mmCIF file of N, CA and C in Angstrom:
data_model
loop_
_atom_site.group_PDB
_atom_site.id
_atom_site.type_symbol
_atom_site.label_atom_id
_atom_site.label_comp_id
_atom_site.label_asym_id
_atom_site.label_seq_id
_atom_site.Cartn_x
_atom_site.Cartn_y
_atom_site.Cartn_z
ATOM 1 N N UNK A 253 26.411 120.307 27.946
ATOM 2 C CA UNK A 253 27.765 119.792 27.713
ATOM 3 C C UNK A 253 28.646 119.405 28.458
ATOM 4 N N UNK A 254 29.002 118.199 28.372
ATOM 5 C CA UNK A 254 29.915 117.392 29.085
ATOM 6 C C UNK A 254 31.528 117.999 28.576
ATOM 7 N N UNK A 255 32.226 118.473 29.693
ATOM 8 C CA UNK A 255 33.667 118.787 29.444
ATOM 9 C C UNK A 255 34.607 117.762 29.183
ATOM 10 N N UNK A 256 35.354 118.059 28.123
ATOM 11 C CA UNK A 256 36.555 116.897 27.633
ATOM 12 C C UNK A 256 37.673 117.083 28.797
ATOM 13 N N UNK A 257 38.733 116.243 28.360
ATOM 14 C CA UNK A 257 39.813 116.325 29.312
ATOM 15 C C UNK A 257 40.572 117.567 29.060
ATOM 16 N N UNK A 258 40.777 117.864 27.738
ATOM 17 C CA UNK A 258 41.375 119.218 27.339
ATOM 18 C C UNK A 258 41.043 120.389 28.096
ATOM 19 N N UNK A 259 39.603 120.333 28.242
ATOM 20 C CA UNK A 259 39.024 121.743 28.822
ATOM 21 C C UNK A 259 39.345 121.590 30.255
ATOM 22 N N UNK A 260 39.281 120.404 30.741
ATOM 23 C CA UNK A 260 39.407 120.315 32.313
ATOM 24 C C UNK A 260 40.983 120.693 32.662
ATOM 25 N N UNK A 261 41.884 120.064 31.778
ATOM 26 C CA UNK A 261 43.272 120.443 32.018
ATOM 27 C C UNK A 261 43.772 121.827 31.777
ATOM 28 N N UNK A 262 43.004 122.413 30.787
ATOM 29 C CA UNK A 262 43.116 124.118 31.013
ATOM 30 C C UNK A 262 42.763 124.787 31.969
ATOM 31 N N UNK A 263 41.353 124.341 32.238
ATOM 32 C CA UNK A 263 40.848 124.661 33.598
ATOM 33 C C UNK A 263 41.652 124.808 34.902
ATOM 34 N N UNK A 264 42.119 123.653 35.209
ATOM 35 C CA UNK A 264 42.806 123.339 36.329
ATOM 36 C C UNK A 264 43.984 124.022 36.383
ATOM 37 N N UNK A 265 44.714 124.081 35.065
ATOM 38 C CA UNK A 265 45.940 125.151 35.257
ATOM 39 C C UNK A 265 45.666 126.544 35.483
ATOM 40 N N UNK A 266 44.517 127.105 35.001
ATOM 41 C CA UNK A 266 44.045 128.417 35.290
ATOM 42 C C UNK A 266 43.529 128.737 36.828
ATOM 43 N N UNK A 267 42.907 127.378 37.204
ATOM 44 C CA UNK A 267 42.491 127.521 38.660
ATOM 45 C C UNK A 267 43.704 127.477 39.652
ATOM 46 N N UNK A 268 44.615 126.563 39.402
ATOM 47 C CA UNK A 268 45.722 126.605 40.345
ATOM 48 C C UNK A 268 46.548 127.941 40.167
ATOM 49 N N UNK A 269 46.853 128.493 39.073
ATOM 50 C CA UNK A 269 47.822 129.593 38.925
ATOM 51 C C UNK A 269 46.969 130.848 39.647
ATOM 52 N N UNK A 270 45.590 131.101 39.259
ATOM 53 C CA UNK A 270 44.980 131.917 40.153
ATOM 54 C C UNK A 270 44.792 131.917 41.501
ATOM 55 N N UNK A 271 44.694 130.766 41.808
ATOM 56 C CA UNK A 271 44.339 130.399 43.307
ATOM 57 C C UNK A 271 46.002 131.000 44.348
ATOM 58 N N UNK A 272 46.879 130.657 43.380
ATOM 59 C CA UNK A 272 48.093 131.257 44.098
ATOM 60 C C UNK A 272 48.296 132.685 44.101
ATOM 61 N N UNK A 273 47.954 133.089 42.912
ATOM 62 C CA UNK A 273 48.451 134.313 42.565
ATOM 63 C C UNK A 273 47.259 135.545 43.250
ATOM 64 N N UNK A 274 46.098 135.221 43.618
ATOM 65 C CA UNK A 274 45.226 135.997 44.107
ATOM 66 C C UNK A 274 44.935 135.513 45.579
ATOM 67 N N UNK A 275 45.498 134.664 46.228
ATOM 68 C CA UNK A 275 45.528 134.160 47.581
ATOM 69 C C UNK A 275 44.201 133.620 47.912
ATOM 70 N N UNK A 276 43.933 132.903 46.854
ATOM 71 C CA UNK A 276 42.850 131.846 47.037
ATOM 72 C C UNK A 276 41.531 132.483 46.905
ATOM 73 N N UNK A 277 41.184 133.336 46.149
ATOM 74 C CA UNK A 277 39.999 134.474 46.272
ATOM 75 C C UNK A 277 39.447 134.248 44.945
ATOM 76 N N UNK A 278 39.934 133.614 43.796
ATOM 77 C CA UNK A 278 39.001 133.578 42.763
ATOM 78 C C UNK A 278 37.919 132.285 42.660
ATOM 79 N N UNK A 279 37.033 132.702 42.635
ATOM 80 C CA UNK A 279 35.959 131.616 42.749
ATOM 81 C C UNK A 279 35.410 131.253 41.240
ATOM 82 N N UNK A 280 34.426 130.654 41.128
ATOM 83 C CA UNK A 280 33.976 130.084 39.803
ATOM 84 C C UNK A 280 33.450 131.130 38.821
ATOM 85 N N UNK A 281 32.905 132.180 39.375
ATOM 86 C CA UNK A 281 32.429 133.265 38.353
ATOM 87 C C UNK A 281 33.858 134.026 37.662
ATOM 88 N N UNK A 282 34.841 134.093 38.241
ATOM 89 C CA UNK A 282 35.894 134.457 37.818
ATOM 90 C C UNK A 282 36.834 133.725 36.724
ATOM 91 N N UNK A 283 36.865 132.513 37.416
ATOM 92 C CA UNK A 283 37.231 131.423 36.696
ATOM 93 C C UNK A 283 36.451 131.410 35.088
ATOM 94 N N UNK A 284 35.415 131.154 35.517
ATOM 95 C CA UNK A 284 34.717 131.021 34.052
ATOM 96 C C UNK A 284 34.875 132.141 33.216
ATOM 97 N N UNK A 285 34.637 133.424 33.612
ATOM 98 C CA UNK A 285 35.116 134.374 33.016
ATOM 99 C C UNK A 285 36.456 134.600 32.031
ATOM 100 N N UNK A 286 37.327 134.218 32.624
ATOM 101 C CA UNK A 286 38.796 133.852 32.333
ATOM 102 C C UNK A 286 38.795 132.715 31.169
ATOM 103 N N UNK A 287 38.284 131.784 31.676
ATOM 104 C CA UNK A 287 37.988 130.660 30.414
ATOM 105 C C UNK A 287 37.493 131.174 29.165
ATOM 106 N N UNK A 288 36.409 131.676 29.195
ATOM 107 C CA UNK A 288 35.515 132.439 28.144
ATOM 108 C C UNK A 288 36.446 133.201 27.342
ATOM 109 N N UNK A 289 37.332 134.238 28.207
ATOM 110 C CA UNK A 289 38.057 135.289 27.589
ATOM 111 C C UNK A 289 39.261 134.423 26.840
ATOM 112 N N UNK A 290 39.535 133.272 27.051
ATOM 113 C CA UNK A 290 40.806 132.318 26.154
ATOM 114 C C UNK A 290 39.996 131.429 25.643
ATOM 115 N N UNK A 291 38.660 131.739 25.208
ATOM 116 C CA UNK A 291 38.110 130.970 24.213
ATOM 117 C C UNK A 291 37.684 129.561 24.494
ATOM 118 N N UNK A 292 37.692 128.927 25.875
ATOM 119 C CA UNK A 292 37.404 127.846 26.283
ATOM 120 C C UNK A 292 36.011 127.869 26.784
ATOM 121 N N UNK A 293 35.107 126.760 25.693
ATOM 122 C CA UNK A 293 33.629 126.937 25.766
ATOM 123 C C UNK A 293 33.180 126.322 27.111
ATOM 124 N N UNK A 294 32.461 126.924 28.108
ATOM 125 C CA UNK A 294 32.033 126.148 29.243
ATOM 126 C C UNK A 294 31.018 127.022 29.893
ATOM 127 N N UNK A 295 30.046 126.867 30.865
ATOM 128 C CA UNK A 295 29.233 127.294 31.520
ATOM 129 C C UNK A 295 29.898 127.422 32.889
ATOM 130 N N UNK A 296 29.333 128.632 33.753
ATOM 131 C CA UNK A 296 29.746 128.669 35.039
ATOM 132 C C UNK A 296 29.245 127.656 36.166
ATOM 133 N N UNK A 297 28.483 126.914 35.859
ATOM 134 C CA UNK A 297 27.807 125.720 36.685
ATOM 135 C C UNK A 297 29.033 124.655 36.567
ATOM 136 N N UNK A 298 29.398 124.503 35.220
ATOM 137 C CA UNK A 298 30.457 123.331 35.130
ATOM 138 C C UNK A 298 31.669 123.715 35.864
ATOM 139 N N UNK A 299 32.130 124.954 35.750
ATOM 140 C CA UNK A 299 33.056 125.429 36.566
ATOM 141 C C UNK A 299 33.156 125.048 37.920
ATOM 142 N N UNK A 300 31.925 125.729 38.579
ATOM 143 C CA UNK A 300 31.478 125.116 39.784
ATOM 144 C C UNK A 300 31.790 123.931 40.217
ATOM 145 N N UNK A 301 31.014 122.847 39.171
ATOM 146 C CA UNK A 301 31.069 121.514 39.720
ATOM 147 C C UNK A 301 32.381 121.076 39.743
ATOM 148 N N UNK A 302 33.150 121.384 38.572
ATOM 149 C CA UNK A 302 34.537 120.856 38.606
ATOM 150 C C UNK A 302 35.422 121.316 39.606
ATOM 151 N N UNK A 303 35.428 122.334 40.222
ATOM 152 C CA UNK A 303 35.833 123.026 41.436
ATOM 153 C C UNK A 303 35.611 122.076 42.606
ATOM 154 N N UNK A 304 34.275 121.961 42.883
ATOM 155 C CA UNK A 304 33.660 121.351 43.773
ATOM 156 C C UNK A 304 34.429 119.886 44.096
ATOM 157 N N UNK A 305 34.282 119.171 42.838
ATOM 158 C CA UNK A 305 34.940 117.639 42.819
ATOM 159 C C UNK A 305 36.425 117.613 43.058
ATOM 160 N N UNK A 306 37.173 118.768 42.735
ATOM 161 C CA UNK A 306 38.461 118.999 42.584
ATOM 162 C C UNK A 306 38.814 119.265 44.034
ATOM 163 N N UNK A 307 37.802 119.673 45.035
ATOM 164 C CA UNK A 307 38.009 119.988 46.428
ATOM 165 C C UNK A 307 38.631 121.609 46.563
ATOM 166 N N UNK A 308 38.323 122.323 45.715
ATOM 167 C CA UNK A 308 38.730 123.393 45.407
ATOM 168 C C UNK A 308 37.748 124.565 46.050
ATOM 169 N N UNK A 309 37.922 125.078 47.158
ATOM 170 C CA UNK A 309 37.010 125.838 47.852
ATOM 171 C C UNK A 309 37.813 127.490 48.232
ATOM 172 N N UNK A 310 36.805 128.412 47.991
ATOM 173 C CA UNK A 310 37.457 129.695 48.049
ATOM 174 C C UNK A 310 37.531 130.309 49.485
ATOM 175 N N UNK A 311 38.370 130.948 49.939
ATOM 176 C CA UNK A 311 38.128 131.697 51.042
ATOM 177 C C UNK A 311 37.667 132.827 50.967
ATOM 178 N N UNK A 312 36.521 133.390 51.478
ATOM 179 C CA UNK A 312 35.807 134.601 51.495
ATOM 180 C C UNK A 312 36.275 135.467 52.678
ATOM 181 N N UNK A 313 36.214 136.721 52.176
ATOM 182 C CA UNK A 313 36.835 137.445 52.981
ATOM 183 C C UNK A 313 35.546 138.058 53.858
ATOM 184 N N UNK A 314 35.364 138.034 55.291
ATOM 185 C CA UNK A 314 34.174 138.315 55.799
ATOM 186 C C UNK A 314 34.130 140.140 56.002
ATOM 187 N N UNK A 315 32.954 140.512 56.057
ATOM 188 C CA UNK A 315 32.750 141.841 56.255
ATOM 189 C C UNK A 315 32.925 142.306 57.760
ATOM 190 N N UNK A 316 33.586 143.573 57.950
ATOM 191 C CA UNK A 316 33.892 143.961 59.016
ATOM 192 C C UNK A 316 32.500 144.165 59.839
ATOM 193 N N UNK A 317 32.324 143.767 61.066
ATOM 194 C CA UNK A 317 30.582 144.031 61.662
ATOM 195 C C UNK A 317 31.224 144.994 62.901
ATOM 196 N N UNK A 318 30.441 146.072 62.710
ATOM 197 C CA UNK A 318 30.491 147.189 63.636
ATOM 198 C C UNK A 318 29.989 146.721 64.928
ATOM 199 N N UNK A 319 30.381 146.884 66.275
ATOM 200 C CA UNK A 319 29.924 146.321 67.407
ATOM 201 C C UNK A 319 29.706 147.360 68.475
ATOM 202 N N UNK A 320 29.838 148.636 68.204
ATOM 203 C CA UNK A 320 29.620 149.734 68.991
ATOM 204 C C UNK A 320 28.593 150.667 68.505
ATOM 205 N N UNK A 321 27.856 150.932 69.430
ATOM 206 C CA UNK A 321 26.725 151.541 68.937
ATOM 207 C C UNK A 321 26.861 153.021 70.045
ATOM 208 N N UNK A 322 27.371 154.280 69.714
ATOM 209 C CA UNK A 322 27.222 155.080 70.558
ATOM 210 C C UNK A 322 26.401 156.278 70.110
ATOM 211 N N UNK A 323 25.307 155.941 69.249
ATOM 212 C CA UNK A 323 24.410 156.799 68.892
ATOM 213 C C UNK A 323 23.190 156.430 69.712
ATOM 214 N N UNK A 324 23.158 156.775 71.131
ATOM 215 C CA UNK A 324 21.769 156.097 71.697
ATOM 216 C C UNK A 324 21.376 157.231 73.003
ATOM 217 N N UNK A 325 20.257 156.992 73.649
ATOM 218 C CA UNK A 325 19.679 157.776 74.509
ATOM 219 C C UNK A 325 20.217 157.227 75.873
ATOM 220 N N UNK A 326 20.476 156.165 76.098
ATOM 221 C CA UNK A 326 20.978 155.452 77.308
ATOM 222 C C UNK A 326 22.144 156.369 78.206
ATOM 223 N N UNK A 327 21.894 156.414 79.679
ATOM 224 C CA UNK A 327 22.794 157.235 80.169
ATOM 225 C C UNK A 327 24.368 156.707 80.176
ATOM 226 N N UNK A 328 25.076 157.563 80.108
ATOM 227 C CA UNK A 328 26.569 157.247 80.257
ATOM 228 C C UNK A 328 27.395 157.549 81.551
ATOM 229 N N UNK A 329 28.032 156.465 81.810
ATOM 230 C CA UNK A 329 28.791 156.721 83.121
ATOM 231 C C UNK A 329 29.713 158.099 83.073
ATOM 232 N N UNK A 330 29.577 158.748 84.285
ATOM 233 C CA UNK A 330 30.930 159.873 84.283
ATOM 234 C C UNK A 330 32.203 159.193 84.333
ATOM 235 N N UNK A 331 33.190 160.414 84.102
ATOM 236 C CA UNK A 331 34.558 159.841 84.107
ATOM 237 C C UNK A 331 35.056 160.667 85.014
ATOM 238 N N UNK A 332 34.968 159.581 86.391
ATOM 239 C CA UNK A 332 35.435 160.046 87.519
ATOM 240 C C UNK A 332 37.040 160.189 87.499
ATOM 241 N N UNK A 333 37.493 159.438 87.050
ATOM 242 C CA UNK A 333 39.309 159.531 87.106
ATOM 243 C C UNK A 333 39.628 160.643 86.388
ATOM 244 N N UNK A 334 39.440 160.741 85.096
ATOM 245 C CA UNK A 334 39.823 161.721 84.406
ATOM 246 C C UNK A 334 41.168 161.721 83.806
ATOM 247 N N UNK A 335 41.566 160.310 83.557
ATOM 248 C CA UNK A 335 42.922 159.774 83.300
ATOM 249 C C UNK A 335 43.825 159.882 84.360
ATOM 250 N N UNK A 336 43.554 160.188 85.635
ATOM 251 C CA UNK A 336 44.440 160.262 86.772
ATOM 252 C C UNK A 336 44.512 158.892 87.227
ATOM 253 N N UNK A 337 45.497 158.209 86.690
ATOM 254 C CA UNK A 337 45.707 156.742 87.014
ATOM 255 C C UNK A 337 46.867 156.306 88.048
ATOM 256 N N UNK A 338 47.217 157.552 88.568
ATOM 257 C CA UNK A 338 48.482 157.557 89.840
ATOM 258 C C UNK A 338 47.464 157.865 90.976
ATOM 259 N N UNK A 339 47.427 156.959 91.784
ATOM 260 C CA UNK A 339 46.644 156.902 93.342
ATOM 261 C C UNK A 339 47.457 156.607 94.323
ATOM 262 N N UNK A 340 47.152 157.191 95.554
ATOM 263 C CA UNK A 340 48.088 157.327 96.765
ATOM 264 C C UNK A 340 47.504 156.176 97.371
ATOM 265 N N UNK A 341 46.610 155.589 97.648
ATOM 266 C CA UNK A 341 46.211 154.196 98.471
ATOM 267 C C UNK A 341 45.529 153.208 97.882
ATOM 268 N N UNK A 342 45.478 151.948 98.506
ATOM 269 C CA UNK A 342 44.753 150.887 97.789
ATOM 270 C C UNK A 342 43.282 151.014 98.083
ATOM 271 N N UNK A 343 42.463 150.445 96.948
ATOM 272 C CA UNK A 343 40.982 150.290 97.256
ATOM 273 C C UNK A 343 40.504 151.719 96.717
ATOM 274 N N UNK A 344 41.004 152.928 96.388
ATOM 275 C CA UNK A 344 40.377 153.969 96.159
ATOM 276 C C UNK A 344 39.860 154.022 94.769
ATOM 277 N N UNK A 345 40.678 153.339 93.780
ATOM 278 C CA UNK A 345 40.345 153.611 92.449
ATOM 279 C C UNK A 345 40.212 152.036 91.875
ATOM 280 N N UNK A 346 39.311 151.572 91.408
ATOM 281 C CA UNK A 346 39.271 150.250 90.606
ATOM 282 C C UNK A 346 38.655 150.884 89.081
ATOM 283 N N UNK A 347 39.407 149.896 88.201
ATOM 284 C CA UNK A 347 38.998 150.252 86.737
ATOM 285 C C UNK A 347 38.832 148.751 86.314
ATOM 286 N N UNK A 348 37.861 148.841 85.085
ATOM 287 C CA UNK A 348 37.597 147.439 84.659
ATOM 288 C C UNK A 348 37.571 147.421 83.021
ATOM 289 N N UNK A 349 37.506 146.136 82.545
ATOM 290 C CA UNK A 349 37.503 146.053 80.996
ATOM 291 C C UNK A 349 36.825 145.028 80.623
ATOM 292 N N UNK A 350 36.370 144.797 79.289
ATOM 293 C CA UNK A 350 35.750 143.639 78.955
ATOM 294 C C UNK A 350 36.450 143.227 77.492
ATOM 295 N N UNK A 351 36.884 141.987 77.399
ATOM 296 C CA UNK A 351 37.705 141.395 76.076
ATOM 297 C C UNK A 351 36.927 140.229 75.591
ATOM 298 N N UNK A 352 36.949 140.136 74.418
ATOM 299 C CA UNK A 352 36.285 139.034 73.885
ATOM 300 C C UNK A 352 37.421 138.033 72.964
ATOM 301 N N UNK A 353 37.232 136.480 73.340
ATOM 302 C CA UNK A 353 38.105 135.659 73.058
ATOM 303 C C UNK A 353 37.617 134.783 72.111
ATOM 304 N N UNK A 354 37.930 134.893 70.741
ATOM 305 C CA UNK A 354 37.268 133.608 69.778
ATOM 306 C C UNK A 354 37.811 132.392 70.182
ATOM 307 N N UNK A 355 36.820 131.296 70.085
ATOM 308 C CA UNK A 355 37.327 130.227 70.250
ATOM 309 C C UNK A 355 36.406 129.244 69.414
ATOM 310 N N UNK A 356 36.807 128.122 69.334
ATOM 311 C CA UNK A 356 36.101 127.203 68.141
ATOM 312 C C UNK A 356 34.556 126.955 68.547
ATOM 313 N N UNK A 357 34.384 126.960 69.805
ATOM 314 C CA UNK A 357 33.041 127.003 70.333
ATOM 315 C C UNK A 357 32.146 128.169 70.117
ATOM 316 N N UNK A 358 32.644 129.317 70.061
ATOM 317 C CA UNK A 358 31.851 130.845 69.978
ATOM 318 C C UNK A 358 32.730 131.579 70.607
ATOM 319 N N UNK A 359 32.141 132.682 71.115
ATOM 320 C CA UNK A 359 33.023 133.666 71.676
ATOM 321 C C UNK A 359 32.894 133.659 73.201
ATOM 322 N N UNK A 360 34.077 133.977 73.786
ATOM 323 C CA UNK A 360 34.011 133.728 75.271
ATOM 324 C C UNK A 360 34.405 135.353 75.582
ATOM 325 N N UNK A 361 33.764 135.897 77.061
ATOM 326 C CA UNK A 361 33.587 137.360 77.220
ATOM 327 C C UNK A 361 34.426 137.166 78.606
ATOM 328 N N UNK A 362 35.622 138.033 78.818
ATOM 329 C CA UNK A 362 36.181 138.081 79.765
ATOM 330 C C UNK A 362 36.307 139.428 80.582
ATOM 331 N N UNK A 363 35.874 139.484 81.798
ATOM 332 C CA UNK A 363 35.606 140.656 82.429
ATOM 333 C C UNK A 363 36.643 140.867 83.391
ATOM 334 N N UNK A 364 37.465 142.006 83.737
ATOM 335 C CA UNK A 364 38.450 142.043 84.904
ATOM 336 C C UNK A 364 38.240 143.582 85.639
ATOM 337 N N UNK A 365 38.583 143.188 86.971
ATOM 338 C CA UNK A 365 38.504 144.611 87.577
ATOM 339 C C UNK A 365 39.723 144.523 88.281
ATOM 340 N N UNK A 366 40.371 145.788 88.109
ATOM 341 C CA UNK A 366 42.049 145.928 88.700
ATOM 342 C C UNK A 366 42.119 147.291 89.505
ATOM 343 N N UNK A 367 42.659 146.828 90.582
ATOM 344 C CA UNK A 367 42.762 148.254 91.636
ATOM 345 C C UNK A 367 44.024 149.000 91.043
ATOM 346 N N UNK A 368 43.892 150.125 90.916
ATOM 347 C CA UNK A 368 44.818 150.967 90.246
ATOM 348 C C UNK A 368 46.015 150.992 91.027
ATOM 349 N N UNK A 369 46.128 150.978 92.598
ATOM 350 C CA UNK A 369 47.266 151.262 93.496
ATOM 351 C C UNK A 369 48.181 150.108 93.278
ATOM 352 N N UNK A 370 47.705 149.076 93.333
ATOM 353 C CA UNK A 370 48.242 147.733 93.525
ATOM 354 C C UNK A 370 48.575 146.874 92.111
ATOM 355 N N UNK A 371 47.688 147.255 91.295
ATOM 356 C CA UNK A 371 47.418 146.726 89.792
ATOM 357 C C UNK A 371 47.171 145.354 90.017
ATOM 358 N N UNK A 372 46.504 144.969 90.856
ATOM 359 C CA UNK A 372 46.068 143.696 91.107
ATOM 360 C C UNK A 372 44.524 143.365 90.564
ATOM 361 N N UNK A 373 44.580 141.980 90.142
ATOM 362 C CA UNK A 373 43.073 141.899 89.849
ATOM 363 C C UNK A 373 42.137 141.798 91.062
ATOM 364 N N UNK A 374 41.181 142.536 91.112
ATOM 365 C CA UNK A 374 40.263 142.209 92.345
ATOM 366 C C UNK A 374 38.830 141.671 91.975
ATOM 367 N N UNK A 375 38.636 141.311 90.723
ATOM 368 C CA UNK A 375 37.364 140.685 90.342
ATOM 369 C C UNK A 375 37.369 140.473 89.075
#
């Protein structure tokens, strides 16, 4: 079934209205269901094709990925500082941290070692 201009106009009105109202999350299945509910005869593949030809893409929300697994049998380092971050002389306590920086080319990993006395980066 080839959609006529009236169907396409009604479709585009619904798509543009829903995209703004739903923060760009309505895809072809939801738009198809809404068109059918309003009595517009069409199939989901036609809706998907019209959206693709019109350059309408849906932003999908990514699922949260857990990156820490604390349930393991590997040895865990002792807590030598026990939150005593005030030290009396340099080079007696160093702390480290790792952070992840997203870039267009992928993730960068930044590791830093800081002397607690001077708060200077030592490595």
